[in-house]
PDB file of C-alpha atoms in Angstrom:
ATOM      1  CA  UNK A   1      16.691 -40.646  39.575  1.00  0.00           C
ATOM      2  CA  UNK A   2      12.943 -39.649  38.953  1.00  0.00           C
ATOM      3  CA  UNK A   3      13.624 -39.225  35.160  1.00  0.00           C
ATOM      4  CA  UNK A   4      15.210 -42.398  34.935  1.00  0.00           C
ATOM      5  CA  UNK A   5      12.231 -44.256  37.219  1.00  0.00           C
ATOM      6  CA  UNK A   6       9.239 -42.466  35.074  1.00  0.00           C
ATOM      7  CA  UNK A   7      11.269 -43.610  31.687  1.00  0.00           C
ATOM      8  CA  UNK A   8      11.610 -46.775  33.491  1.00  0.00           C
ATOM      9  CA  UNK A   9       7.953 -46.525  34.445  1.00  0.00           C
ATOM     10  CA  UNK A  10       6.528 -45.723  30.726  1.00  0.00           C
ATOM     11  CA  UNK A  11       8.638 -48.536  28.935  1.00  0.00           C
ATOM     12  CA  UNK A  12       7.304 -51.298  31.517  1.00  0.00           C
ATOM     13  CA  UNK A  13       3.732 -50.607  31.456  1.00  0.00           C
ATOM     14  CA  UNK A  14       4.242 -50.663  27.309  1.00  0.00           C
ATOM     15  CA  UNK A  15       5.191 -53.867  28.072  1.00  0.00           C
ATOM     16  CA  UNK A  16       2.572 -54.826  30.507  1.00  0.00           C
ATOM     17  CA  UNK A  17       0.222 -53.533  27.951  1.00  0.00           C
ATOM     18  CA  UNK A  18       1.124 -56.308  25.462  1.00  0.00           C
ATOM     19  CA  UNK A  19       1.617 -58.696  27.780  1.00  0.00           C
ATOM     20  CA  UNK A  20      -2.062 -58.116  28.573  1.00  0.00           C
ATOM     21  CA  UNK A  21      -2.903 -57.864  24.830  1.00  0.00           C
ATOM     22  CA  UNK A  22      -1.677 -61.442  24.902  1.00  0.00           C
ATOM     23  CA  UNK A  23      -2.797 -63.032  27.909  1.00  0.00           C
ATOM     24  CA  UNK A  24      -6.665 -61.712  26.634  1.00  0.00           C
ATOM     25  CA  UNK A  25      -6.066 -63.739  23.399  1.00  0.00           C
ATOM     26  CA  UNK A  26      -4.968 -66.687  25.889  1.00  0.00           C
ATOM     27  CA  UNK A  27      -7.821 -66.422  28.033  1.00  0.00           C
ATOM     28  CA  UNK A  28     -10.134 -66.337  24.806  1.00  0.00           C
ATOM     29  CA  UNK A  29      -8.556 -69.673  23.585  1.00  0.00           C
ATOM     30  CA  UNK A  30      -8.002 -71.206  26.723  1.00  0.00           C
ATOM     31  CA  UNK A  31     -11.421 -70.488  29.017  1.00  0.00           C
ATOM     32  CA  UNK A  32     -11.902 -67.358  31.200  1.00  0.00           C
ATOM     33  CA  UNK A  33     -11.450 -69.559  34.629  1.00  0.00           C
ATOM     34  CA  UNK A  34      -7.798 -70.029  33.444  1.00  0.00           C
ATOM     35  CA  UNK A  35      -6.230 -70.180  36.969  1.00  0.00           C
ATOM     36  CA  UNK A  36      -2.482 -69.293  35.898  1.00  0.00           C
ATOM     37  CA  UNK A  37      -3.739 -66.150  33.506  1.00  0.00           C
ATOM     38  CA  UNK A  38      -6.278 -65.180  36.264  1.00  0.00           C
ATOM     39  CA  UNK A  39      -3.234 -64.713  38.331  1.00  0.00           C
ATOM     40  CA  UNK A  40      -0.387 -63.329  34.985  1.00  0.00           C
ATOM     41  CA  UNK A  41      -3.591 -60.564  34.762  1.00  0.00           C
ATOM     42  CA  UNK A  42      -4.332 -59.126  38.040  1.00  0.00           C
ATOM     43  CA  UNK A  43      -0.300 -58.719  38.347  1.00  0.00           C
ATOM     44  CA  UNK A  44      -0.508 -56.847  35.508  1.00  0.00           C
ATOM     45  CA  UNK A  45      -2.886 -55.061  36.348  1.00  0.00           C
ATOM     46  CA  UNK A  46      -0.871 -54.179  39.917  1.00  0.00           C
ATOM     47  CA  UNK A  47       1.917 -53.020  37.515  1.00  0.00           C
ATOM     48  CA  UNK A  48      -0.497 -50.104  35.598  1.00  0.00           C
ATOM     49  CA  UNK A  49      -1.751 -49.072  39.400  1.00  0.00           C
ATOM     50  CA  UNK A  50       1.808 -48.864  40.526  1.00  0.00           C
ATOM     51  CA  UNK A  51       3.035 -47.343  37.586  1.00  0.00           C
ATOM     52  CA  UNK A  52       0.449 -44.440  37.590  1.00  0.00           C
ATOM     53  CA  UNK A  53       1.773 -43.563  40.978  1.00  0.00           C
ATOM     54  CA  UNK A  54       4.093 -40.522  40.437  1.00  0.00           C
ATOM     55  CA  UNK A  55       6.382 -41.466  44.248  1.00  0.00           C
ATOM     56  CA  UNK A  56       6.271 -45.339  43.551  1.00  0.00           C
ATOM     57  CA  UNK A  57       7.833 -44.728  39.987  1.00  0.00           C
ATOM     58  CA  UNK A  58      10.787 -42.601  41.408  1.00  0.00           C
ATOM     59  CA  UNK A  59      11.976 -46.999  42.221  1.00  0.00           C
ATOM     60  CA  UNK A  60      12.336 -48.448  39.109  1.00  0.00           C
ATOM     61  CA  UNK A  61      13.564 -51.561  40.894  1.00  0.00           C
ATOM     62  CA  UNK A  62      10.027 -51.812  42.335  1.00  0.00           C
ATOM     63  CA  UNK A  63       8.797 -52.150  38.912  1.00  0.00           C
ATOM     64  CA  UNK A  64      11.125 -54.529  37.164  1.00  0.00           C
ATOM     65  CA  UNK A  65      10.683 -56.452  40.257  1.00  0.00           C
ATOM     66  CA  UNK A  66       6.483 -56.812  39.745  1.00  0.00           C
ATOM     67  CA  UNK A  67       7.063 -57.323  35.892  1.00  0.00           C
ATOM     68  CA  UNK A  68       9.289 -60.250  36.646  1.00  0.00           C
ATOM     69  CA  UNK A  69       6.645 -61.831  38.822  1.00  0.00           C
ATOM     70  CA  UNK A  70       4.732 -61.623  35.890  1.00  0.00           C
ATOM     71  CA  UNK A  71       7.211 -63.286  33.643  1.00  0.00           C
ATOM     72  CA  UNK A  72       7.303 -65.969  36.601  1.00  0.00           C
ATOM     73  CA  UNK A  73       3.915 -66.783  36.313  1.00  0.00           C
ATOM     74  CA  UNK A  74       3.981 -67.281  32.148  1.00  0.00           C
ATOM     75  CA  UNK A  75       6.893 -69.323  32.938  1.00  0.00           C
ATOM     76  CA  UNK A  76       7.073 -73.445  32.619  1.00  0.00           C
ATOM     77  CA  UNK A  77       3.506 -73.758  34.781  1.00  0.00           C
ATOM     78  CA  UNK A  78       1.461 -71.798  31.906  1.00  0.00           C
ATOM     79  CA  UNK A  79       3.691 -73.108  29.477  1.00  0.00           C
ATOM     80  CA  UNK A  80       2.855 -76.990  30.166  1.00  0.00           C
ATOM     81  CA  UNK A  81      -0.231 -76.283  30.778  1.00  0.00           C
ATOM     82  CA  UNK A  82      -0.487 -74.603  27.095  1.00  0.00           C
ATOM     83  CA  UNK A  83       1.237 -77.884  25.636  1.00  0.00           C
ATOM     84  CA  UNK A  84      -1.059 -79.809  27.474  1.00  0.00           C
ATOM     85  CA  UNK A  85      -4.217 -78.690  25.537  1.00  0.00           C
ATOM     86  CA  UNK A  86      -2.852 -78.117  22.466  1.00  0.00           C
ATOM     87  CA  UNK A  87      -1.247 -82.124  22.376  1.00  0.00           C
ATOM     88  CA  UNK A  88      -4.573 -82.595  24.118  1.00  0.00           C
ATOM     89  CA  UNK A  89      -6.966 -81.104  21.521  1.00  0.00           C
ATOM     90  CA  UNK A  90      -4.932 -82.593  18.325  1.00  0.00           C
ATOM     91  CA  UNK A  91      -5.141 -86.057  19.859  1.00  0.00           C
ATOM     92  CA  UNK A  92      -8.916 -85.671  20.576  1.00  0.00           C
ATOM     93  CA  UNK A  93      -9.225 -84.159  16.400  1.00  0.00           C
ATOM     94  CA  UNK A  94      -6.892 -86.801  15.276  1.00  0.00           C
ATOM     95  CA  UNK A  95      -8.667 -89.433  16.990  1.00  0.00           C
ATOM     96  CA  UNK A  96     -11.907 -88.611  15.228  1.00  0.00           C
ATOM     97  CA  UNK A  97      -9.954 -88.284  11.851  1.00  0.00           C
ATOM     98  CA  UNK A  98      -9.052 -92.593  12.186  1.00  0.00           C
ATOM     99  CA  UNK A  99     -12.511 -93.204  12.032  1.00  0.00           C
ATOM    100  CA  UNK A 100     -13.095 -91.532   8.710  1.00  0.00           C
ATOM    101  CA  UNK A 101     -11.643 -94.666   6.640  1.00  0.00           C
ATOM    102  CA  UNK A 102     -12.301 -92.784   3.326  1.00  0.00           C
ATOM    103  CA  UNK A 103     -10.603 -89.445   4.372  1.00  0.00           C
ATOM    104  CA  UNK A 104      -7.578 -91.205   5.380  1.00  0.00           C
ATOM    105  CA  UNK A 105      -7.208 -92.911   2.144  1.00  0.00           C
ATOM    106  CA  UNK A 106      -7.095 -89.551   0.193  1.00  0.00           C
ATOM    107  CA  UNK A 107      -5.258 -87.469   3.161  1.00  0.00           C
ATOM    108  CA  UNK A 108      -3.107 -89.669   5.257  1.00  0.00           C
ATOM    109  CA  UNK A 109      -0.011 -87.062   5.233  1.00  0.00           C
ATOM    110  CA  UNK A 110      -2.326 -84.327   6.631  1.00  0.00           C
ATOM    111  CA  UNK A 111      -3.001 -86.559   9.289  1.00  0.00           C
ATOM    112  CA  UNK A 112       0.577 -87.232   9.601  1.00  0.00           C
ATOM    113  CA  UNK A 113       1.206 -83.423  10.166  1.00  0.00           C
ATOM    114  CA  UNK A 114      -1.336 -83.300  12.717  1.00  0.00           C
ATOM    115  CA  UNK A 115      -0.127 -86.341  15.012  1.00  0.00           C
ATOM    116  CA  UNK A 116       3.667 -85.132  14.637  1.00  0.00           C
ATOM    117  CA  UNK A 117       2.514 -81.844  16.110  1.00  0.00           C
ATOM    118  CA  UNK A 118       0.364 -83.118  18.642  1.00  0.00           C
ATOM    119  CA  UNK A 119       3.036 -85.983  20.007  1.00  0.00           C
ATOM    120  CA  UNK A 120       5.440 -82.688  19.766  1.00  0.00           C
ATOM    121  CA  UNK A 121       3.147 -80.480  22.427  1.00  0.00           C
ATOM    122  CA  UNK A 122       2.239 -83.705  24.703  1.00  0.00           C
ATOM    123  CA  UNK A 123       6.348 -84.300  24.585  1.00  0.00           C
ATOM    124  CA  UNK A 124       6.980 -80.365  25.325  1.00  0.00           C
ATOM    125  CA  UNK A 125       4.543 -80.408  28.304  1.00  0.00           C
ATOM    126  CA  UNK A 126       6.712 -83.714  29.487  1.00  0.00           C
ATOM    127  CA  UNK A 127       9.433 -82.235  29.563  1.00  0.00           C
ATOM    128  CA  UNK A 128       9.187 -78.290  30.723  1.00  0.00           C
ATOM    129  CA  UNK A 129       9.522 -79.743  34.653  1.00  0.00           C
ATOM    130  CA  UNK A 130      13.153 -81.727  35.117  1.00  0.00           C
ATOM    131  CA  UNK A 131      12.558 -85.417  37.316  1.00  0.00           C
ATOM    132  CA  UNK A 132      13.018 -84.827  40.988  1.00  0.00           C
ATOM    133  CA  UNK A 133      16.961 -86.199  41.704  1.00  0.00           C
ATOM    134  CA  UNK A 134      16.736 -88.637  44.116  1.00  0.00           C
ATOM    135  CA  UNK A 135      20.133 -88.284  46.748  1.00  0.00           C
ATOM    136  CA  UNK A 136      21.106 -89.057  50.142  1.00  0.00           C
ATOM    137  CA  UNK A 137      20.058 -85.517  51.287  1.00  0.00           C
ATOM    138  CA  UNK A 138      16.483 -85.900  50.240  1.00  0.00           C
ATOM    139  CA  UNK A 139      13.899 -87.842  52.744  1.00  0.00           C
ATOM    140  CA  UNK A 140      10.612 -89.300  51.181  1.00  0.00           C
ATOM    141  CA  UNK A 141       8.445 -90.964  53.603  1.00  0.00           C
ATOM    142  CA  UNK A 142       6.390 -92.242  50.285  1.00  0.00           C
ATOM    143  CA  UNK A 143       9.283 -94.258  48.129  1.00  0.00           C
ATOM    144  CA  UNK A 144       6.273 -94.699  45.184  1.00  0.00           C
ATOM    145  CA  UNK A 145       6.202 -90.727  45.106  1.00  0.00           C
ATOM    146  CA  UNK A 146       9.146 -90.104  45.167  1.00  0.00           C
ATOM    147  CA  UNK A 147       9.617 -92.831  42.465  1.00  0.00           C
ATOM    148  CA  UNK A 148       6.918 -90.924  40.326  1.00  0.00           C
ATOM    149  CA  UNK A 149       8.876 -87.597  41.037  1.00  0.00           C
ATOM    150  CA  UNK A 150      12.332 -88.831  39.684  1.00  0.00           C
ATOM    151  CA  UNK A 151      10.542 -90.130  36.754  1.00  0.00           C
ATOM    152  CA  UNK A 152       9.570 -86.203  35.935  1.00  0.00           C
ATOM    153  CA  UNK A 153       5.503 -87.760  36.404  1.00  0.00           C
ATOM    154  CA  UNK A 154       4.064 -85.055  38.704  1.00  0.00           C
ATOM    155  CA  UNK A 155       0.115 -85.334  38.026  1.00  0.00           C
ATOM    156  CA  UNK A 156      -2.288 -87.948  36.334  1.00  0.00           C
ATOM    157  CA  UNK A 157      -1.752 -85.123  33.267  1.00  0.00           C
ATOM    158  CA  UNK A 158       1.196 -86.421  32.551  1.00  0.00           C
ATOM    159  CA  UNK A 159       0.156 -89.801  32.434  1.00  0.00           C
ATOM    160  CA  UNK A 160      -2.315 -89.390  30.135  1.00  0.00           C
ATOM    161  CA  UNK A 161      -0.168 -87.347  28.159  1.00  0.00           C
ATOM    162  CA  UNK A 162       2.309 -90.311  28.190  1.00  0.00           C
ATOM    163  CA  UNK A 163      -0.624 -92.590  26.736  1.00  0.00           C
ATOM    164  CA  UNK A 164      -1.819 -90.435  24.507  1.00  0.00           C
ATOM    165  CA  UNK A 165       1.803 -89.758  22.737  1.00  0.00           C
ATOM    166  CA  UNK A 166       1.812 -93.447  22.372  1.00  0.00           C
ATOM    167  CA  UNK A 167      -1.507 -93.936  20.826  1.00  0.00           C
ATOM    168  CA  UNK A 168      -0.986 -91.103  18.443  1.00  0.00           C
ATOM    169  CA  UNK A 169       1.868 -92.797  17.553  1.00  0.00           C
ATOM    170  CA  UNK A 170       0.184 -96.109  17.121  1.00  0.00           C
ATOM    171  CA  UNK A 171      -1.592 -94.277  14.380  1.00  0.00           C
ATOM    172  CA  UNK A 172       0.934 -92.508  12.699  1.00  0.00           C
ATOM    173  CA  UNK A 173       2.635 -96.540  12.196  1.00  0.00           C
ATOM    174  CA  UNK A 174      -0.854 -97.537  11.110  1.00  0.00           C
ATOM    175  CA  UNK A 175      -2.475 -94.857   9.028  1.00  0.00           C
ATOM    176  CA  UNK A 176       1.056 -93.344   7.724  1.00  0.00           C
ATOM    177  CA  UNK A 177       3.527 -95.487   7.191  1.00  0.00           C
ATOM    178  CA  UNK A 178       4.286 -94.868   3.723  1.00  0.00           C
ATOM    179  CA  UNK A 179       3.641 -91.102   3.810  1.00  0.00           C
ATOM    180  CA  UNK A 180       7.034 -89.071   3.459  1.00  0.00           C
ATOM    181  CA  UNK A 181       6.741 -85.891   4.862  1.00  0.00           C
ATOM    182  CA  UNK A 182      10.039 -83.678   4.543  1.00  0.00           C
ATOM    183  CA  UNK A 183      11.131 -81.671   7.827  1.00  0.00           C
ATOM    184  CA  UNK A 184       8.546 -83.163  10.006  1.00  0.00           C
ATOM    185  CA  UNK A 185       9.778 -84.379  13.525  1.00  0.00           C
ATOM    186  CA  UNK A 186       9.746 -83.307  16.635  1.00  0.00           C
ATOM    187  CA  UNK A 187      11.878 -80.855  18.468  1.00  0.00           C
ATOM    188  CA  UNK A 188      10.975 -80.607  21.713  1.00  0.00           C
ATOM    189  CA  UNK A 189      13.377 -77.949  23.150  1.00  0.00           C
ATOM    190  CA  UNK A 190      11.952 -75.673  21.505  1.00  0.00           C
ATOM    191  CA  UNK A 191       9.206 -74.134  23.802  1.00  0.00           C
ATOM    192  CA  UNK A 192       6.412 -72.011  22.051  1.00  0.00           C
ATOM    193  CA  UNK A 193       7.139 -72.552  18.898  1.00  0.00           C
ATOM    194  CA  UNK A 194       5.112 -73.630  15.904  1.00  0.00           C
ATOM    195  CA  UNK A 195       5.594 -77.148  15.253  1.00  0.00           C
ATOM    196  CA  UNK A 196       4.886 -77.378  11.725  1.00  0.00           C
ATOM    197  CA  UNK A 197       8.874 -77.124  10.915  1.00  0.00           C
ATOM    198  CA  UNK A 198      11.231 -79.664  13.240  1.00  0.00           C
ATOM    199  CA  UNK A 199      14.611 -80.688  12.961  1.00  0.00           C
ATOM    200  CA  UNK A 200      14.929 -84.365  13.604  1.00  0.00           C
ATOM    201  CA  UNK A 201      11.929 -86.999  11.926  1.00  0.00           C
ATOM    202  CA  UNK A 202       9.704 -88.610  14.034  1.00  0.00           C
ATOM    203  CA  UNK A 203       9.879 -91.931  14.603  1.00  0.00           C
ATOM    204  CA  UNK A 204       6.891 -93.209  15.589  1.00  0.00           C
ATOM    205  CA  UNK A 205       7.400 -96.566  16.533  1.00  0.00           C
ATOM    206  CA  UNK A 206      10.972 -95.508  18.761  1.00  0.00           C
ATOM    207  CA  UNK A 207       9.280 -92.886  20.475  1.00  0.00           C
ATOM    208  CA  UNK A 208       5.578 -94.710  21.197  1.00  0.00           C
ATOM    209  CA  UNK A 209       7.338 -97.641  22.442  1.00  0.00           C
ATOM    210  CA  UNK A 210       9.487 -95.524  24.725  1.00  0.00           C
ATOM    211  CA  UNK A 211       7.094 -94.017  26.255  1.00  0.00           C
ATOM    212  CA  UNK A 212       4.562 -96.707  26.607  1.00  0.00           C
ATOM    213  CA  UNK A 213       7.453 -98.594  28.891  1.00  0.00           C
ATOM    214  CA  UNK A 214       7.639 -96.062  30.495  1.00  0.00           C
ATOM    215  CA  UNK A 215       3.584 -95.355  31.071  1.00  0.00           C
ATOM    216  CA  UNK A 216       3.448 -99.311  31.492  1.00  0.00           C
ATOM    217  CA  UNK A 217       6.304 -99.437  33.861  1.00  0.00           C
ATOM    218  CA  UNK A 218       4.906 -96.860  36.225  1.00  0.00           C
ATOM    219  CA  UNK A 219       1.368 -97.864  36.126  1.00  0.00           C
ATOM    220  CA  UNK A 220       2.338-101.426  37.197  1.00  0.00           C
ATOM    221  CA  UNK A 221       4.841 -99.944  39.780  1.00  0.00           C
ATOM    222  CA  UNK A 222       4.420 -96.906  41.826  1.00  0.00           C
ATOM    223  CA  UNK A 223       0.781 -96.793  40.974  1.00  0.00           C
ATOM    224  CA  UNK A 224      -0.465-100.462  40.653  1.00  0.00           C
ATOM    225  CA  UNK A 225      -2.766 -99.410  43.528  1.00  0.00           C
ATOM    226  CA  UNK A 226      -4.469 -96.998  41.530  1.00  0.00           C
ATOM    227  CA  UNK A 227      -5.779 -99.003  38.829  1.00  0.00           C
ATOM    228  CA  UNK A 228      -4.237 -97.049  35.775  1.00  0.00           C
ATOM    229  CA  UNK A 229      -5.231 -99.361  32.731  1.00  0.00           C
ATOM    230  CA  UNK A 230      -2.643-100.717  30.962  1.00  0.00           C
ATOM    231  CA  UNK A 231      -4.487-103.103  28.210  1.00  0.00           C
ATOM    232  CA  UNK A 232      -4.484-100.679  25.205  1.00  0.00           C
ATOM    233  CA  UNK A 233      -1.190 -99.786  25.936  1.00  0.00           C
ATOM    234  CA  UNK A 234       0.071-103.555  25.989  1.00  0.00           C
ATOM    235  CA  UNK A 235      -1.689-103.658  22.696  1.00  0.00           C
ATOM    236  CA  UNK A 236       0.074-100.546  21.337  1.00  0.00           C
ATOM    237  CA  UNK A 237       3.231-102.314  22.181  1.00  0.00           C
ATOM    238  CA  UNK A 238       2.785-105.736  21.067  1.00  0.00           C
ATOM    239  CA  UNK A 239       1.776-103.889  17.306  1.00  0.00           C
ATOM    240  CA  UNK A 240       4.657-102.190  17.486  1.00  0.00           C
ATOM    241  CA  UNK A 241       7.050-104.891  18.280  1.00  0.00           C
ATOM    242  CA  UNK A 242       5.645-106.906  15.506  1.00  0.00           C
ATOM    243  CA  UNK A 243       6.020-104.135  13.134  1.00  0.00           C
ATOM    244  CA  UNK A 244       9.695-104.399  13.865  1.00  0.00           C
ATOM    245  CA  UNK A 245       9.786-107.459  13.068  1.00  0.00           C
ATOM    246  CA  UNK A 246       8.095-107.569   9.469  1.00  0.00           C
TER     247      UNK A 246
END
């Protein structure tokens, strides 16, 4: 039993090692005060301690059960979080690139790859949580939250990552239109993955106005007493519904 636990014990904390390798890289992309790698490293670093200790390692069980915590904590939290600012930052880069009206007549279908990646992380991060289901043996005392929860909206995040799917899309339909770009679309079951290769095209119009019902819809129900603007994406809408009908 204590062979198999210090085997056990060496193989895991190769692991850990990696998985620390990793997280640094994280933390240097993401920010230092990363709250959810803050927390994947010090478990990590409870797995070397408990790992060095010759009794402790005669478990094995202990230690697959503290490396699984780990995994836990890189799990759908960290992983919309990671969608988040990715979608986040290629909205924010592809929103300065629309201003530059003499790039975009020279490099339209680089844009193109751009938004179809960044609607692809915003739609990732949208959809890593499932919508709260709503049944006769769950009580709410707030029907507009638990409206927002069956909707899958848990945090403002995801409303702005609602509106800013839709806007990127605005400018797909008004930058790109005639740029053909072959195996670009979005695949959003894919978690992690590069999103420079996708299975199904990207409609831009479908999915913007989707989603902008959708942001619309809850902004003028469950939260109409928060004041969540809704003019731009009326706008968005009305563009796209008369580029549907040209």
């Amino acid at each position: 039993m204590a062979a198999a636990g210090s085997c056990v014990a060496r193989r895991v904390e190769e692991l850990g090692d990696l998985a620390q390798a990793h997280i640094q890289q994280l933390s240097e992309a993401a920010g230092e005060d990363d709250h959810f790698l803050i927390r994947a490293s010090a478990a990590l670093e409870k797995l070397k301690l408990l790992c060095g200790e010759e009794k402790k390692c005669s478990n094995p069980s202990n230690l697959l059960e503290l490396y699984t915590q780990h995994c836990d904590l890189l799990g759908d939290e960290l992983l919309e979080c990671l969608s988040w600012r990715r979608g986040a930052l290629l909205y924010m880069y592809c929103h300065s690139l629309t201003k530059r009206r003499e790039w975009l007549t020279r490099k339209s279908g680089l844009l193109k790859e751009y938004l179809v990646d960044g609607i692809s992380y915003l739609l990732q991060m949208l959809n890593y949580r499932c919508p709260t289901q709503l049944d006769e043996g769950v009580s709410f005392q707030d029907l507009d939250t638990a409206k927002l929860l069956s909707e899958g909206i848990f945090s403002d995040i995801h409303l702005l990552a609602m509106m800013y799917s839709g806007e990127m899309c605005y400018w797909g339909l008004k930058h790109c239109a005639d740029q053909q770009l072959e195996n670009q679309g979005v695949d959003a079951g894919v978690s992690g993955a590069s999103c420079t290769t996708h299975r199904e095209p990207l409609d831009f119009r479908e999915v913007g106005e989707k989603i902008l019902k959708k942001y619309v819809s809850v902004c003028e129900g469950p939260l109409k007493e928060q004041e969540w603007n809704t003019t731009n994406a009326k706008q968005i809408l009305n563009f796209f519904q008369h580029r549907s009908n040209s």
